[in-house]
Short mmCIF file of N, CA and C in Angstrom, two decimals:
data_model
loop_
_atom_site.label_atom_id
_atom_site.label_comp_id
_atom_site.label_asym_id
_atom_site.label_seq_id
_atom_site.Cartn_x
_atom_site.Cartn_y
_atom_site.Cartn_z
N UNK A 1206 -12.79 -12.92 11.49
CA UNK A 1206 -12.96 -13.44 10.14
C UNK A 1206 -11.69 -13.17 9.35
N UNK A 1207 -11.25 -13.99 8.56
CA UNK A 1207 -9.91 -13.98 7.81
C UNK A 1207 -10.26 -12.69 6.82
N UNK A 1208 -8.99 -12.40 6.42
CA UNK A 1208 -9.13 -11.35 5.02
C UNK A 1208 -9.16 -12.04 3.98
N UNK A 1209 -10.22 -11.93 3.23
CA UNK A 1209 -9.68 -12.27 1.56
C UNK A 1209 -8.89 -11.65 0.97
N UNK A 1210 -7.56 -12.93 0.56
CA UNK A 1210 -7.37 -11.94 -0.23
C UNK A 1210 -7.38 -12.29 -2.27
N UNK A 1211 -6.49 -11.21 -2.63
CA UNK A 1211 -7.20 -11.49 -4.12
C UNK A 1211 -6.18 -12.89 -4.72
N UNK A 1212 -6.47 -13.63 -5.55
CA UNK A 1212 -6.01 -14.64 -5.85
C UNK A 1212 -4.74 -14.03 -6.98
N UNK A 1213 -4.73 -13.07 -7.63
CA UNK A 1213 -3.95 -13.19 -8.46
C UNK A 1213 -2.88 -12.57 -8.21
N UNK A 1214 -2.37 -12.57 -6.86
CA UNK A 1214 -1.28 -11.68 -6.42
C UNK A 1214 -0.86 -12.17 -4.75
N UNK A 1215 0.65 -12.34 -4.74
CA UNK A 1215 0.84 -13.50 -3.92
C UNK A 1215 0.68 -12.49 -2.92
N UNK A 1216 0.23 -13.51 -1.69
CA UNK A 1216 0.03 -13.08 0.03
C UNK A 1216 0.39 -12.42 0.14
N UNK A 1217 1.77 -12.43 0.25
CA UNK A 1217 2.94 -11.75 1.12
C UNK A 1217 3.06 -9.97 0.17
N UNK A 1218 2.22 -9.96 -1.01
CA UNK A 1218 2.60 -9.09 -1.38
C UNK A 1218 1.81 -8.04 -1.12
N UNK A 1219 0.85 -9.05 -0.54
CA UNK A 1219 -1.01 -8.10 -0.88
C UNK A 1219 -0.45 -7.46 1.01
N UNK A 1220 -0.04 -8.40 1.47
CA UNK A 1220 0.42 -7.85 2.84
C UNK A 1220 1.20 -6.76 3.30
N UNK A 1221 2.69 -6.58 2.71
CA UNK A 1221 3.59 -5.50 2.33
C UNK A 1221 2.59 -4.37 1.51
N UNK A 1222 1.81 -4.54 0.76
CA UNK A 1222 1.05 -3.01 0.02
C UNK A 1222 0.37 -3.19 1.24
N UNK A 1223 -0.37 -3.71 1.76
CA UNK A 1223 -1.51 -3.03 3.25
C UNK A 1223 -0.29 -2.48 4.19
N UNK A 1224 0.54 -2.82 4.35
CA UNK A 1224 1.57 -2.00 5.70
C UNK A 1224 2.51 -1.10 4.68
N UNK A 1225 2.42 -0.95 3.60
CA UNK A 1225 2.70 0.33 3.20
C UNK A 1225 1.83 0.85 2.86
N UNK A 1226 0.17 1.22 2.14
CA UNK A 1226 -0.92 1.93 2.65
C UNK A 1226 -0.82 2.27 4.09
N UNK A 1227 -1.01 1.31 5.61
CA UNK A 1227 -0.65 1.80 6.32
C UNK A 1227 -0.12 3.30 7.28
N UNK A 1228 1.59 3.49 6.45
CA UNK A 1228 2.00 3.90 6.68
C UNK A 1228 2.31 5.17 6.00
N UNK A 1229 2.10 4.81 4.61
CA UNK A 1229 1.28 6.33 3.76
C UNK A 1229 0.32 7.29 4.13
N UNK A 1230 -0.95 6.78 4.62
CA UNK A 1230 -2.30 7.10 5.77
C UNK A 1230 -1.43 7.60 6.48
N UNK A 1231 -0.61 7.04 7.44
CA UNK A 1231 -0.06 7.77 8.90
C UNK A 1231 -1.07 6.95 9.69
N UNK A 1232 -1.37 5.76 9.75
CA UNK A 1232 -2.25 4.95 10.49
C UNK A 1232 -1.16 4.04 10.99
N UNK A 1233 0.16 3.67 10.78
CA UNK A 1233 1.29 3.83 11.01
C UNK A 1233 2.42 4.70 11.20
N UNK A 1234 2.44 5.43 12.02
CA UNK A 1234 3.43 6.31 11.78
C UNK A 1234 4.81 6.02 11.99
N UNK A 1235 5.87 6.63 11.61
CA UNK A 1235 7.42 6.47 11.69
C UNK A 1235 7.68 6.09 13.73
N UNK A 1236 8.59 4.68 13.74
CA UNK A 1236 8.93 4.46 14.67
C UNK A 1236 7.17 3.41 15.35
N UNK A 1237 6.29 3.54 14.76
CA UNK A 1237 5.25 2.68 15.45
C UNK A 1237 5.59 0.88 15.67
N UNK A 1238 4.93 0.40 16.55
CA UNK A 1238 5.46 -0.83 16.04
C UNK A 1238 4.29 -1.92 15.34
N UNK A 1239 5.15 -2.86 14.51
CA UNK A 1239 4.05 -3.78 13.71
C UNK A 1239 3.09 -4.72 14.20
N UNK A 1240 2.36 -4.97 13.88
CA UNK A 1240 1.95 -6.36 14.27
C UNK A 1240 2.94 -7.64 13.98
N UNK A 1241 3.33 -8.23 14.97
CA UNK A 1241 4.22 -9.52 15.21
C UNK A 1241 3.75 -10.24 13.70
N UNK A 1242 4.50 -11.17 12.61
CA UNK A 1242 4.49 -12.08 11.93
C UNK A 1242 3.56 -12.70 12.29
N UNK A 1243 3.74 -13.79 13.88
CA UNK A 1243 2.87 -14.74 14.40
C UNK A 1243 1.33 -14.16 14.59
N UNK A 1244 0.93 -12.97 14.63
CA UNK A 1244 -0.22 -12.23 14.75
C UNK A 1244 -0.97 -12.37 13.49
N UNK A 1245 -0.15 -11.96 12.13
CA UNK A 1245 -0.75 -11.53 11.21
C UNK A 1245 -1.08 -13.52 10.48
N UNK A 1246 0.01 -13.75 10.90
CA UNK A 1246 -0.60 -15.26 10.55
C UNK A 1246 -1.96 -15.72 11.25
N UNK A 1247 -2.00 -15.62 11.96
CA UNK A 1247 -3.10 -16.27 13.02
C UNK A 1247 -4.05 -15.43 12.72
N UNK A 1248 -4.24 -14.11 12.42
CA UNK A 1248 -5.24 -13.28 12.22
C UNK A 1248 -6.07 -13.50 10.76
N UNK A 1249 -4.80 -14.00 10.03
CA UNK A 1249 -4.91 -14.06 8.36
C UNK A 1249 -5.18 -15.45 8.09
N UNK A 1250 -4.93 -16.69 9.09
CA UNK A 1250 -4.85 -18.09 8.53
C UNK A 1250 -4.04 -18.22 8.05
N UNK A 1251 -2.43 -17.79 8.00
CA UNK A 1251 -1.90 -17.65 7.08
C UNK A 1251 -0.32 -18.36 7.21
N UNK A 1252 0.26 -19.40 6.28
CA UNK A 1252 1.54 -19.67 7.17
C UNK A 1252 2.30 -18.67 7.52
N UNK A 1253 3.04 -18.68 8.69
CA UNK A 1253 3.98 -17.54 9.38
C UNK A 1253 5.16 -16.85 8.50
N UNK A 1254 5.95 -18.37 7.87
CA UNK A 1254 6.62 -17.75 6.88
C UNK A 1254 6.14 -16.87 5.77
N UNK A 1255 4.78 -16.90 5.57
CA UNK A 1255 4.44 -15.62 4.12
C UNK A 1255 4.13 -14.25 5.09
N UNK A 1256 3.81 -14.34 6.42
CA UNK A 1256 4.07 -13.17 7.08
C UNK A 1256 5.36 -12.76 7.05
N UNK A 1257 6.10 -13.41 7.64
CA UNK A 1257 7.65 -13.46 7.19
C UNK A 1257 8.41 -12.56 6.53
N UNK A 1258 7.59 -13.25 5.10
CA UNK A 1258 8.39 -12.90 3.61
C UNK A 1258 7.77 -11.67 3.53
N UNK A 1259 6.76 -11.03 3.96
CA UNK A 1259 6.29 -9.42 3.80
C UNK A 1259 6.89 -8.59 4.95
N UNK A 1260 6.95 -8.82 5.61
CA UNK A 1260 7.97 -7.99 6.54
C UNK A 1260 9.26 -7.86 5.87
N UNK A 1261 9.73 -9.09 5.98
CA UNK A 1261 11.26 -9.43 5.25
C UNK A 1261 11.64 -8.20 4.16
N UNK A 1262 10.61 -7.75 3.12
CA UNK A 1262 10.59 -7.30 2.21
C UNK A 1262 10.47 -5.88 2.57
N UNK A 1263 9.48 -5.83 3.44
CA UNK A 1263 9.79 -4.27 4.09
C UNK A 1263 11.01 -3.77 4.56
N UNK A 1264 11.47 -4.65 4.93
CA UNK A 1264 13.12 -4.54 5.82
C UNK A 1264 13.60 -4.12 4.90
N UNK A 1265 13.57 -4.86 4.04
CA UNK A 1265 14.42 -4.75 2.49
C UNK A 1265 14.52 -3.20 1.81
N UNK A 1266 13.61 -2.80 1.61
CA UNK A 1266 13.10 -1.64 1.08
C UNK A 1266 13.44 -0.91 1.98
N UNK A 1267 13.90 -0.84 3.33
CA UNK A 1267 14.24 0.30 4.26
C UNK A 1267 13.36 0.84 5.17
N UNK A 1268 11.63 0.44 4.71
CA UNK A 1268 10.86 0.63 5.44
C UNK A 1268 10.80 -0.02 7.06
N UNK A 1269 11.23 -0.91 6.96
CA UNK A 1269 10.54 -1.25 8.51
C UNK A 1269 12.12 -1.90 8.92
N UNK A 1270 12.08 -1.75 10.09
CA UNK A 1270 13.17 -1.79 11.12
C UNK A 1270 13.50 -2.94 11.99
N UNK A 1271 13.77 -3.76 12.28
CA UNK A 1271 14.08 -4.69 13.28
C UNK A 1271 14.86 -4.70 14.81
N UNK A 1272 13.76 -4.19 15.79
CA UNK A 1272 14.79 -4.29 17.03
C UNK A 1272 15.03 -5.64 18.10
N UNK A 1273 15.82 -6.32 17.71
CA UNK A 1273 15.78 -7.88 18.28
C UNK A 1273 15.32 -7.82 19.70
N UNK A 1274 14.53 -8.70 19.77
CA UNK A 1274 13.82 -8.97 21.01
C UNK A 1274 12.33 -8.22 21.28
N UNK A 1275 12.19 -7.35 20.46
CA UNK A 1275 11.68 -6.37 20.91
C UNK A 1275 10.19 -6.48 19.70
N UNK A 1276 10.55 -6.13 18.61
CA UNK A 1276 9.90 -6.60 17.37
C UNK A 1276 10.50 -5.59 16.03
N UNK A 1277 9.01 -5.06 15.61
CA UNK A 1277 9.71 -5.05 13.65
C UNK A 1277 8.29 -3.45 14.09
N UNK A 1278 9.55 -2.26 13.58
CA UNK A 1278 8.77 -0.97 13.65
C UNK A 1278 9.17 -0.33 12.58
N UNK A 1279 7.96 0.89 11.93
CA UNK A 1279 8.64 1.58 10.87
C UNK A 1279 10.08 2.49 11.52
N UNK A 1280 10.42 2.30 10.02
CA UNK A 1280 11.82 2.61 9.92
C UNK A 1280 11.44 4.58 9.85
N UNK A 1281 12.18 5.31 11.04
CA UNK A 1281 11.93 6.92 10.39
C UNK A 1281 12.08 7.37 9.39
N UNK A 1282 11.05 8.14 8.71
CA UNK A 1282 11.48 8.70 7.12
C UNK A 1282 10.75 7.52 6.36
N UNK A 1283 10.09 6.42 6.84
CA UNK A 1283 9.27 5.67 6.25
C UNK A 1283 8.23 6.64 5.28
N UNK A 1284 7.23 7.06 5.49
CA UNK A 1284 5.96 7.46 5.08
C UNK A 1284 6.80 8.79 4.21
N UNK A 1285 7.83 9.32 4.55
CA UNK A 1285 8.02 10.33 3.53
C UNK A 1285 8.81 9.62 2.38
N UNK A 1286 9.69 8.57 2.36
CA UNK A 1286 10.28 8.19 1.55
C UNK A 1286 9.14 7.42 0.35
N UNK A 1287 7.86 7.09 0.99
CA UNK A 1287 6.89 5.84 0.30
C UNK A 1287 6.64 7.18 -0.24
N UNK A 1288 5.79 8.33 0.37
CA UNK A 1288 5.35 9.40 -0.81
C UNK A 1288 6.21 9.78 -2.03
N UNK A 1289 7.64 9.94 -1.91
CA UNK A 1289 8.60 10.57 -2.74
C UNK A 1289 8.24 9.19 -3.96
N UNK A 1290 8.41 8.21 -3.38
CA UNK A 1290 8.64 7.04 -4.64
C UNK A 1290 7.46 6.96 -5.17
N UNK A 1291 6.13 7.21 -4.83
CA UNK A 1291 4.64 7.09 -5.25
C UNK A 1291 4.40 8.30 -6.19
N UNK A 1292 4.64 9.32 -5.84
CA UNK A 1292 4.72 10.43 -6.40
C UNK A 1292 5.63 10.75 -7.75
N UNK A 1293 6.46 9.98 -7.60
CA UNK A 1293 7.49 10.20 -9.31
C UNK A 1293 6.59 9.27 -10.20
N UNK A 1294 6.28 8.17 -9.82
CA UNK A 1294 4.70 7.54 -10.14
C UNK A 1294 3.44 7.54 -10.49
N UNK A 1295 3.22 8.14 -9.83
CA UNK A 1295 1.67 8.54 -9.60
C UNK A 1295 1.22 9.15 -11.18
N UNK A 1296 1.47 9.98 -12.04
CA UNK A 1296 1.14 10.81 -13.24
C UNK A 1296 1.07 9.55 -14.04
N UNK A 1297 2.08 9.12 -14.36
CA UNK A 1297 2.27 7.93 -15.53
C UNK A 1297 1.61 6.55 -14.79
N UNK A 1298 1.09 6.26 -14.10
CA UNK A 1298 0.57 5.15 -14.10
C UNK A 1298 -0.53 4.91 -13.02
N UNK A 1299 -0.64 6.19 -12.60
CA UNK A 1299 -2.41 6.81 -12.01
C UNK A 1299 -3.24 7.92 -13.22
N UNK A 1300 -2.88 8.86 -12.67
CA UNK A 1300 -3.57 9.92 -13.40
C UNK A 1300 -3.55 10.29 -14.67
N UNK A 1301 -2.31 9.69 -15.54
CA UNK A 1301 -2.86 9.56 -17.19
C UNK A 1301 -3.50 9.30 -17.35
N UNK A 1302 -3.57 7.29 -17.12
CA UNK A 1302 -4.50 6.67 -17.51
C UNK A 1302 -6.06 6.81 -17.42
N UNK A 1303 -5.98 7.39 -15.95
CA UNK A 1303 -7.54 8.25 -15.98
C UNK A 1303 -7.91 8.66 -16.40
N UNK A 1304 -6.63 9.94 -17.24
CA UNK A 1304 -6.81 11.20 -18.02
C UNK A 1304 -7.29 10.79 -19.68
N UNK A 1305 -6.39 9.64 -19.93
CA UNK A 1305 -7.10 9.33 -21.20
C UNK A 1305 -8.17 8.24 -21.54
N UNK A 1306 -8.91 7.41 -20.28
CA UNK A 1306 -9.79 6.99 -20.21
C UNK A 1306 -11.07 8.14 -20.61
N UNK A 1307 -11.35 9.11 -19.85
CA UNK A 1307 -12.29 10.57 -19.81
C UNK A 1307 -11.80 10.69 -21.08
N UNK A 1308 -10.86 10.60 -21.93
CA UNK A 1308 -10.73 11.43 -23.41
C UNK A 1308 -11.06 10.50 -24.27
N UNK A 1309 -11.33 9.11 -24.01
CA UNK A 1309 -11.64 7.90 -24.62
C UNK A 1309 -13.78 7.91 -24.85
N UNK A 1310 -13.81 8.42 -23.78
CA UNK A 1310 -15.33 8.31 -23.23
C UNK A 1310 -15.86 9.49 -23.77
N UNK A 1311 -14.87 10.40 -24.12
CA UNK A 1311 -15.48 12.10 -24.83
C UNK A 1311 -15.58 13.26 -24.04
N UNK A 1312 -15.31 13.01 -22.90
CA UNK A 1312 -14.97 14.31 -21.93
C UNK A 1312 -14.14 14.97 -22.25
N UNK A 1313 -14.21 16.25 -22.58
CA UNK A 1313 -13.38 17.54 -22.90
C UNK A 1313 -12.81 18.02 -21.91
N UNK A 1314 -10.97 18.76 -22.32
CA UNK A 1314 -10.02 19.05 -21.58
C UNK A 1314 -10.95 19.57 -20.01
N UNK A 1315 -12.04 20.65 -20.41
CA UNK A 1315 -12.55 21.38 -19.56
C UNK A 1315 -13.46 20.57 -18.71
N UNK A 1316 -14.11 19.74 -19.29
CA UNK A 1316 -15.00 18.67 -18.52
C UNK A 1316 -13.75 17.77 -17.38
N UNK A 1317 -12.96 17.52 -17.95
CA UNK A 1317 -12.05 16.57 -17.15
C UNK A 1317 -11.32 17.48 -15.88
N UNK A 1318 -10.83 19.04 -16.70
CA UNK A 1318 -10.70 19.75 -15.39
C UNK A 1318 -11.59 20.09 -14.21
N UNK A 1319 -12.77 20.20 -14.70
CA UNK A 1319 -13.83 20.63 -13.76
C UNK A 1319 -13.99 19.43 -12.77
N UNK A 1320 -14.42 18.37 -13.52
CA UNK A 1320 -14.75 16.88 -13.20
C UNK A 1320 -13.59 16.83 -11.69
N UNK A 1321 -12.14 17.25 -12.23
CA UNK A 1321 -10.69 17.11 -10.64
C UNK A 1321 -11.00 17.90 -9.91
N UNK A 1322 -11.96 19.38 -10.15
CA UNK A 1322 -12.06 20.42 -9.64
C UNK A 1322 -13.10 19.78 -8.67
N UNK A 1323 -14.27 19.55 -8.72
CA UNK A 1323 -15.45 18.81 -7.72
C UNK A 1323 -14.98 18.08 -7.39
N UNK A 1324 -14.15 17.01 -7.62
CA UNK A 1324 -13.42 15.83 -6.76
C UNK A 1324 -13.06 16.60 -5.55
N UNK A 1325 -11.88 17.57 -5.93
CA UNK A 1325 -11.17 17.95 -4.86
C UNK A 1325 -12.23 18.82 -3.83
N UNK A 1326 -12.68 19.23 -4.10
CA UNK A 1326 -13.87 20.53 -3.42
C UNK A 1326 -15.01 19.71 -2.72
N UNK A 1327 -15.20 18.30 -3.42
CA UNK A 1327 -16.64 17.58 -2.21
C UNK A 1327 -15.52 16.61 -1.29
N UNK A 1328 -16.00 15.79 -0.61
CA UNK A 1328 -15.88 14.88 0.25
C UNK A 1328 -15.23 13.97 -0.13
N UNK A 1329 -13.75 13.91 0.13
CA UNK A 1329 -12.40 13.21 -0.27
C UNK A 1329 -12.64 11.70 0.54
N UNK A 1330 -11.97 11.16 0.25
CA UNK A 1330 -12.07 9.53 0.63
C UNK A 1330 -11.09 9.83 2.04
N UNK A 1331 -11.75 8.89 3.10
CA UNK A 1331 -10.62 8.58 4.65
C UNK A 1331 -9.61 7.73 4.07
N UNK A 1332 -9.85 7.04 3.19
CA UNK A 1332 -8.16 5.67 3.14
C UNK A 1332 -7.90 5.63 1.71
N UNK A 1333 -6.91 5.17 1.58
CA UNK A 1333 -6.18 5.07 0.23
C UNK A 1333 -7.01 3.96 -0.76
N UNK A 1334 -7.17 3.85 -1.37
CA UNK A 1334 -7.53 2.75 -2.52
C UNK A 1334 -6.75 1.79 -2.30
N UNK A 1335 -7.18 0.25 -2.46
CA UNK A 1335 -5.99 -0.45 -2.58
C UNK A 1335 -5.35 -0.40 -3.84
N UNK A 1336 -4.28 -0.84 -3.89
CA UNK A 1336 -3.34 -0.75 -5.38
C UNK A 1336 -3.46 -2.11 -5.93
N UNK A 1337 -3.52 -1.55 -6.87
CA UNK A 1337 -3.41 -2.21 -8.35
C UNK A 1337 -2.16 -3.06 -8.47
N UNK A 1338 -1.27 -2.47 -8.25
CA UNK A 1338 0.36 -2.98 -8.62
C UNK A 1338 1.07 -2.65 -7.55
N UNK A 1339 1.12 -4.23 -6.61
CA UNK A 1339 1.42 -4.68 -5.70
C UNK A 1339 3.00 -4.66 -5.69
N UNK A 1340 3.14 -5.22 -6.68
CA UNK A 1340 4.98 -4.96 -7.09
C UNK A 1340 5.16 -6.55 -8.45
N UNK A 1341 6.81 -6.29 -8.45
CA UNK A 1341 6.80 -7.54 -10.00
C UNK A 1341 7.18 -8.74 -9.38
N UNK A 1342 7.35 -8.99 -8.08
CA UNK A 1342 8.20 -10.23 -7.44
C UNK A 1342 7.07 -10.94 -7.65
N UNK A 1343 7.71 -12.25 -7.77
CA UNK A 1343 7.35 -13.40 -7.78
C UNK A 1343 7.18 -14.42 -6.53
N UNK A 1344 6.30 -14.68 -5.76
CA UNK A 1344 6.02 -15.31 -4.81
C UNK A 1344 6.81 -17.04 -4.62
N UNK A 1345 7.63 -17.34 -4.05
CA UNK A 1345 8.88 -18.06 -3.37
C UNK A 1345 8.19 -19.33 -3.35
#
């Protein structure tokens, strides 16, 4: 069955955030290799070139690697470099906004600490959330 995906955010982009989730998880790890373009098209319904253009873009970014003939693998230092850049991130445009949603709703400093405190202490999620903000490019 094809993936849906969401309409307001082009293919190729929703594709590049799943193979960098991916490789954040470690469900990719450094040096693994990708699924072929022609795969993810055929898997996705999808023309080859918007597989393409999400790889392409990984390349770009340093993440993923190209060995001719061979195919398209993460680049080493992949998954630590995606944490470093997520992480200077993450406060200002994850966990504020959370933080002042709970202060919007009336949860107190201590309620909101406790509230991270049981998060962290019960039963953490297996996979990443998908993201929100795929990136600012504009689909070709």
């Amino acid at each position: 069955m094809p993936r849906s995906f969401d309409d307001a955010t082009p293919i190729y982009l929703q594709i590049a955030e799943e193979i960098r989730l991916q490789i954040l998880s470690a469900s990719l790890a450094d040096g693994a290799r990708l699924t072929s373009t022609t795969e993810y098209a055929t898997r996705y319904r999808i023309n080859p070139a918007t597989a393409n253009k999400a790889v392409a873009l990984l390349v770009d970014e340093g993440l993923v690697v190209k060995h001719r003939g061979i195919g398209m693998f993460v680049a080493d230092g992949a998954r630590a470099a995606l944490q470093a850049t997520r992480r200077r991130s993450y406060t200002a445009e994850v966990l504020g906004p959370a933080l002042a949603t709970g202060q919007v709703l009336g949860l107190t400093d201590a309620e909101i600490l406790q509230a991270a405190r049981d998060y962290l202490t019960s039963a953490r999620p297996t996979h990443l959330p998908q993201s929100t903000t795929a990136g600012s490019q504009e689909e070709i």
